[in-house]
Amino acid sequence: NLPTDSALDRITIDPSTFGTPGVMTVRTTSYDSAINVKTSLQKSGIFSDVSFQSISQSQDEKHPYTATYNITYSKDLLKQ
């Protein structure tokens, strides 16, 4: 689950690419929230690897931070 002060912006889900790096973009209310999203993604068990690509700030009033994460879906998801 993502923290309540964040919103998923962009993600690609393709089982044929599980185990290889992909990208996820999440909009957040703060820099700390972007860090909390990363922690939440790591604990989810869905991803075998999560790292920051970038965090940027915009003029958006509701979610002024955009965090881009490098993610690798766990191949174990295909076994379920």
Coordinates of N, CA and C in Angstrom, one line a residue:
N1 N 0.8 -1.2 0.0 CA 0.0 0.0 0.0 C 0.9 1.3 0.0
L2 N 0.5 2.2 -0.8 CA 1.2 3.5 -0.8 C 0.7 4.3 0.4
P3 N 1.6 5.2 0.9 CA 1.1 6.1 1.9 C -0.1 7.0 1.4
T4 N -1.0 7.4 2.3 CA -2.2 8.1 1.9 C -1.9 9.4 1.2
D5 N -0.8 10.0 1.5 CA -0.5 11.3 0.8 C 0.3 11.2 -0.5
S6 N 0.2 10.0 -1.1 CA 0.8 9.8 -2.4 C -0.2 9.2 -3.4
A7 N 0.2 9.4 -4.7 CA -0.7 9.0 -5.8 C 0.2 8.4 -6.9
L8 N -0.2 7.2 -7.3 CA 0.5 6.5 -8.4 C 0.3 7.3 -9.7
D9 N 1.4 7.6 -10.3 CA 1.3 8.4 -11.6 C 1.5 7.5 -12.8
R10 N 2.5 6.6 -12.8 CA 2.7 5.8 -13.9 C 3.5 4.5 -13.5
I11 N 3.0 3.4 -14.1 CA 3.6 2.1 -13.9 C 3.3 1.2 -15.0
T12 N 4.2 0.3 -15.4 CA 4.0 -0.7 -16.4 C 4.0 -2.0 -15.8
I13 N 3.0 -2.9 -16.0 CA 3.0 -4.2 -15.5 C 2.9 -5.2 -16.6
D14 N 4.0 -5.9 -16.8 CA 4.1 -6.9 -17.9 C 4.8 -8.1 -17.4
P15 N 4.1 -9.2 -17.1 CA 4.7 -10.4 -16.6 C 5.9 -10.9 -17.3
S16 N 6.0 -10.6 -18.6 CA 7.2 -11.1 -19.4 C 8.5 -10.3 -19.0
T17 N 8.3 -9.2 -18.3 CA 9.5 -8.4 -17.9 C 9.8 -8.6 -16.4
F18 N 9.1 -9.4 -15.7 CA 9.4 -9.6 -14.2 C 10.8 -10.1 -14.1
G19 N 11.5 -9.6 -13.1 CA 12.9 -10.0 -12.9 C 13.8 -9.0 -13.6
T20 N 13.3 -8.1 -14.5 CA 14.1 -7.1 -15.1 C 13.7 -5.7 -14.7
P21 N 14.6 -4.7 -14.7 CA 14.3 -3.4 -14.2 C 13.2 -2.7 -15.0
G22 N 12.4 -1.9 -14.2 CA 11.3 -1.1 -14.8 C 11.3 0.2 -14.1
V23 N 10.3 1.1 -14.4 CA 10.1 2.4 -13.8 C 8.7 2.6 -13.2
M24 N 8.7 3.2 -12.1 CA 7.4 3.6 -11.5 C 7.5 5.1 -11.1
T25 N 6.4 5.9 -11.3 CA 6.4 7.3 -10.9 C 5.2 7.5 -10.0
V26 N 5.6 8.1 -8.9 CA 4.6 8.4 -7.8 C 4.6 9.9 -7.5
R27 N 3.5 10.5 -7.3 CA 3.4 11.9 -6.9 C 3.1 11.9 -5.4
T28 N 3.8 12.8 -4.7 CA 3.7 12.9 -3.2 C 3.6 14.3 -2.7
T29 N 3.3 14.4 -1.4 CA 3.1 15.7 -0.8 C 4.4 16.3 -0.3
S30 N 5.4 15.4 -0.1 CA 6.7 15.9 0.5 C 7.9 14.9 0.1
Y31 N 9.1 15.4 0.3 CA 10.3 14.6 0.1 C 10.2 13.4 1.0
D32 N 9.8 13.6 2.3 CA 9.8 12.5 3.3 C 8.8 11.4 2.8
S33 N 7.7 11.9 2.2 CA 6.7 10.9 1.7 C 7.3 10.1 0.6
A34 N 8.1 10.7 -0.2 CA 8.7 9.9 -1.3 C 9.6 8.8 -0.7
I35 N 10.3 9.1 0.4 CA 11.1 8.1 1.0 C 10.2 7.0 1.6
N36 N 9.1 7.4 2.2 CA 8.1 6.4 2.8 C 7.6 5.5 1.7
V37 N 7.3 6.1 0.5 CA 6.8 5.2 -0.6 C 7.9 4.2 -0.9
K38 N 9.1 4.6 -1.0 CA 10.2 3.6 -1.3 C 10.2 2.5 -0.3
T39 N 10.1 2.9 1.0 CA 10.1 1.9 2.1 C 8.9 0.9 1.9
S40 N 7.8 1.5 1.6 CA 6.6 0.7 1.5 C 6.7 -0.3 0.3
L41 N 7.3 0.2 -0.8 CA 7.4 -0.7 -2.0 C 8.4 -1.8 -1.6
Q42 N 9.5 -1.5 -0.9 CA 10.4 -2.5 -0.5 C 9.8 -3.6 0.4
K43 N 8.9 -3.2 1.3 CA 8.3 -4.1 2.2 C 7.2 -4.9 1.6
S44 N 6.7 -4.5 0.4 CA 5.5 -5.1 -0.2 C 5.7 -6.6 -0.6
G45 N 6.9 -7.0 -0.9 CA 7.1 -8.3 -1.4 C 6.8 -8.4 -2.9
I46 N 6.4 -7.4 -3.5 CA 6.1 -7.4 -5.0 C 7.3 -7.2 -5.8
F47 N 8.3 -6.4 -5.2 CA 9.5 -6.1 -5.9 C 10.7 -6.7 -5.3
S48 N 11.6 -7.2 -6.1 CA 12.9 -7.7 -5.6 C 13.9 -6.6 -5.5
D49 N 13.7 -5.4 -6.1 CA 14.6 -4.3 -6.0 C 13.8 -3.0 -6.2
V50 N 14.1 -2.0 -5.3 CA 13.5 -0.7 -5.5 C 14.6 0.3 -5.2
S51 N 14.8 1.3 -6.1 CA 15.8 2.4 -5.8 C 15.3 3.7 -6.4
F52 N 15.8 4.8 -5.9 CA 15.4 6.1 -6.5 C 16.1 6.3 -7.8
Q53 N 15.4 6.8 -8.8 CA 15.9 7.4 -10.0 C 16.0 8.9 -9.9
S54 N 14.9 9.5 -9.3 CA 14.9 11.0 -9.1 C 13.8 11.4 -8.2
I55 N 13.9 12.5 -7.6 CA 12.8 13.2 -7.0 C 12.8 14.7 -7.4
S56 N 11.7 15.2 -7.9 CA 11.6 16.6 -8.3 C 10.4 17.3 -7.7
Q57 N 10.5 18.6 -7.7 CA 9.4 19.4 -7.1 C 8.8 20.2 -8.2
S58 N 7.5 20.3 -8.1 CA 6.8 21.1 -9.1 C 5.8 22.1 -8.4
Q59 N 5.0 22.8 -9.2 CA 4.1 23.8 -8.6 C 2.7 23.2 -8.3
D60 N 2.6 21.9 -8.5 CA 1.3 21.2 -8.2 C 1.0 21.4 -6.7
E61 N -0.2 21.8 -6.4 CA -0.6 22.1 -5.1 C -0.9 20.9 -4.2
K62 N -1.5 19.9 -4.8 CA -1.9 18.7 -4.1 C -0.7 17.7 -3.9
H63 N 0.1 17.5 -4.9 CA 1.2 16.6 -4.9 C 2.4 17.2 -5.5
P64 N 3.1 18.1 -4.9 CA 4.2 18.9 -5.5 C 5.5 18.1 -5.8
Y65 N 5.6 16.9 -5.2 CA 6.8 16.1 -5.5 C 6.5 14.9 -6.4
T66 N 7.4 14.7 -7.3 CA 7.3 13.5 -8.2 C 8.5 12.7 -8.0
A67 N 8.3 11.4 -7.6 CA 9.4 10.5 -7.3 C 9.4 9.4 -8.4
T68 N 10.5 9.2 -9.0 CA 10.7 8.1 -10.0 C 11.5 7.1 -9.4
Y69 N 11.0 5.8 -9.4 CA 11.7 4.7 -8.8 C 12.1 3.7 -9.9
N70 N 13.3 3.1 -9.7 CA 13.7 1.9 -10.5 C 13.1 0.7 -9.7
I71 N 12.3 -0.1 -10.4 CA 11.7 -1.2 -9.7 C 12.0 -2.5 -10.5
T72 N 12.1 -3.6 -9.8 CA 12.2 -4.9 -10.4 C 11.1 -5.8 -9.8
Y73 N 10.1 -6.2 -10.6 CA 9.1 -7.1 -10.0 C 9.7 -8.4 -9.7
S74 N 9.3 -9.0 -8.6 CA 9.8 -10.3 -8.1 C 9.2 -11.4 -9.0
K75 N 10.1 -12.3 -9.5 CA 9.7 -13.4 -10.3 C 8.7 -14.3 -9.5
D76 N 8.8 -14.3 -8.2 CA 7.9 -15.1 -7.4 C 6.5 -14.8 -7.6
L77 N 6.1 -13.6 -8.1 CA 4.7 -13.2 -8.3 C 4.1 -14.1 -9.4
L78 N 4.9 -14.7 -10.3 CA 4.4 -15.5 -11.3 C 4.0 -16.9 -10.8
K79 N 4.5 -17.3 -9.6 CA 4.2 -18.6 -9.1 C 2.9 -18.6 -8.3
Q80 N 2.3 -17.4 -8.1 CA 1.1 -17.4 -7.3 C -0.1 -17.6 -8.2

